[in-house]
Amino acid sequence: MSTIAASPGISGTASALRRLYFVRFAFAIVWALAMFTTASNLGPLAVTLLVLYPLFDVAAAIIDARASRTTGSPALLYVNIAVSLITAIGVAIACASGIPAVLCVWGAWAVVAGLVQLIVGVTRRRMGGQWPMIISGGISVLAGASFIVGASAGSPTLTNAAGYAIPGGIFFLISAFRLGRAAKGN
């Protein structure tokens, strides 16, 4: 049995990330449920939800970057902020062109954000609770590629994009629980 000898910086960061991950889990599940109700077309609710998701990711990355300053460089989180902002704008524009364009933008975002999440998780391994983030990042890369491929399907839908949020949310929940020991300084 191993214990994590956490410094005050790691303990504080783990505690902040734990709270953030619980919020990210709840948001992802609520967002996915709302998105499933409108995934068949690009009505006003779907467009709003599609733009809201990467904007929420921006807010979460800002909180994460602030919390992580004591344990390492937040440079990759700044990359994620920029990519998610560009994605929100890109999705808003793509919505005028239809679901295939949205899936291409969404897929590209999932690939890049997944790579960032994977790398950040690897760099935070010593904190504990990061294997779910590493796995989630890898899955995001694969899911993003499938969105891009799926955009050329006969009648593409946003259902897979809605479903994409659920495993990500579950991985945030698992990571939040796993960060418990590091947050307590054990």
PDB file of C-alpha atoms in Angstrom, residues 79-142:
ATOM      1  CA  VAL A  79      -3.294  26.340 -24.775  1.00  0.00           C
ATOM      2  CA  ASN A  80      -6.550  24.634 -23.820  1.00  0.00           C
ATOM      3  CA  ILE A  81      -8.148  27.998 -23.046  1.00  0.00           C
ATOM      4  CA  ALA A  82      -7.191  29.355 -26.456  1.00  0.00           C
ATOM      5  CA  VAL A  83      -8.287  26.206 -28.300  1.00  0.00           C
ATOM      6  CA  SER A  84     -11.627  26.119 -26.487  1.00  0.00           C
ATOM      7  CA  LEU A  85     -12.291  29.802 -27.196  1.00  0.00           C
ATOM      8  CA  ILE A  86     -11.519  29.256 -30.876  1.00  0.00           C
ATOM      9  CA  THR A  87     -13.777  26.192 -30.807  1.00  0.00           C
ATOM     10  CA  ALA A  88     -16.711  28.116 -29.341  1.00  0.00           C
ATOM     11  CA  ILE A  89     -16.400  30.658 -32.156  1.00  0.00           C
ATOM     12  CA  GLY A  90     -15.828  27.930 -34.747  1.00  0.00           C
ATOM     13  CA  VAL A  91     -18.867  25.941 -33.600  1.00  0.00           C
ATOM     14  CA  ALA A  92     -21.047  29.061 -33.705  1.00  0.00           C
ATOM     15  CA  ILE A  93     -19.933  29.691 -37.291  1.00  0.00           C
ATOM     16  CA  ALA A  94     -20.169  26.019 -38.288  1.00  0.00           C
ATOM     17  CA  CYS A  95     -23.760  25.821 -37.066  1.00  0.00           C
ATOM     18  CA  ALA A  96     -24.750  27.962 -40.064  1.00  0.00           C
ATOM     19  CA  SER A  97     -23.328  25.275 -42.381  1.00  0.00           C
ATOM     20  CA  GLY A  98     -24.959  22.271 -40.759  1.00  0.00           C
ATOM     21  CA  ILE A  99     -24.229  19.258 -38.605  1.00  0.00           C
ATOM     22  CA  PRO A 100     -21.287  17.918 -40.675  1.00  0.00           C
ATOM     23  CA  ALA A 101     -19.392  21.202 -40.224  1.00  0.00           C
ATOM     24  CA  VAL A 102     -20.164  21.206 -36.499  1.00  0.00           C
ATOM     25  CA  LEU A 103     -18.911  17.625 -36.165  1.00  0.00           C
ATOM     26  CA  CYS A 104     -15.657  18.545 -37.910  1.00  0.00           C
ATOM     27  CA  VAL A 105     -15.021  21.493 -35.569  1.00  0.00           C
ATOM     28  CA  TRP A 106     -16.143  19.489 -32.526  1.00  0.00           C
ATOM     29  CA  GLY A 107     -13.926  16.579 -33.564  1.00  0.00           C
ATOM     30  CA  ALA A 108     -10.856  18.745 -34.077  1.00  0.00           C
ATOM     31  CA  TRP A 109     -11.439  20.269 -30.648  1.00  0.00           C
ATOM     32  CA  ALA A 110     -11.833  16.840 -29.038  1.00  0.00           C
ATOM     33  CA  VAL A 111      -8.535  15.709 -30.554  1.00  0.00           C
ATOM     34  CA  VAL A 112      -6.548  18.766 -29.418  1.00  0.00           C
ATOM     35  CA  ALA A 113      -8.216  19.076 -26.003  1.00  0.00           C
ATOM     36  CA  GLY A 114      -7.765  15.331 -25.470  1.00  0.00           C
ATOM     37  CA  LEU A 115      -4.043  15.566 -26.213  1.00  0.00           C
ATOM     38  CA  VAL A 116      -3.720  18.474 -23.779  1.00  0.00           C
ATOM     39  CA  GLN A 117      -5.663  16.576 -21.097  1.00  0.00           C
ATOM     40  CA  LEU A 118      -3.532  13.488 -21.600  1.00  0.00           C
ATOM     41  CA  ILE A 119      -0.253  15.426 -21.334  1.00  0.00           C
ATOM     42  CA  VAL A 120      -1.425  17.439 -18.307  1.00  0.00           C
ATOM     43  CA  GLY A 121      -2.513  14.203 -16.613  1.00  0.00           C
ATOM     44  CA  VAL A 122       0.887  12.626 -17.245  1.00  0.00           C
ATOM     45  CA  THR A 123       2.680  15.660 -15.786  1.00  0.00           C
ATOM     46  CA  ARG A 124       0.445  15.527 -12.680  1.00  0.00           C
ATOM     47  CA  ARG A 125       0.888  11.810 -11.966  1.00  0.00           C
ATOM     48  CA  ARG A 126       2.785  12.469  -8.732  1.00  0.00           C
ATOM     49  CA  MET A 127      -0.309  14.210  -7.373  1.00  0.00           C
ATOM     50  CA  GLY A 128      -2.377  11.061  -7.762  1.00  0.00           C
ATOM     51  CA  GLY A 129      -5.829  10.674  -9.239  1.00  0.00           C
ATOM     52  CA  GLN A 130      -4.663  11.387 -12.780  1.00  0.00           C
ATOM     53  CA  TRP A 131      -5.004   8.019 -14.504  1.00  0.00           C
ATOM     54  CA  PRO A 132      -8.688   8.703 -15.245  1.00  0.00           C
ATOM     55  CA  MET A 133      -7.639  12.015 -16.846  1.00  0.00           C
ATOM     56  CA  ILE A 134      -4.944  10.313 -18.908  1.00  0.00           C
ATOM     57  CA  ILE A 135      -7.384   7.657 -20.131  1.00  0.00           C
ATOM     58  CA  SER A 136     -10.073  10.272 -20.782  1.00  0.00           C
ATOM     59  CA  GLY A 137      -7.630  12.346 -22.835  1.00  0.00           C
ATOM     60  CA  GLY A 138      -6.772   9.340 -24.974  1.00  0.00           C
ATOM     61  CA  ILE A 139     -10.441   8.487 -25.477  1.00  0.00           C
ATOM     62  CA  SER A 140     -11.135  12.116 -26.418  1.00  0.00           C
ATOM     63  CA  VAL A 141      -8.542  11.927 -29.194  1.00  0.00           C
ATOM     64  CA  LEU A 142     -10.176   8.788 -30.595  1.00  0.00           C
TER      65      LEU A 142
END
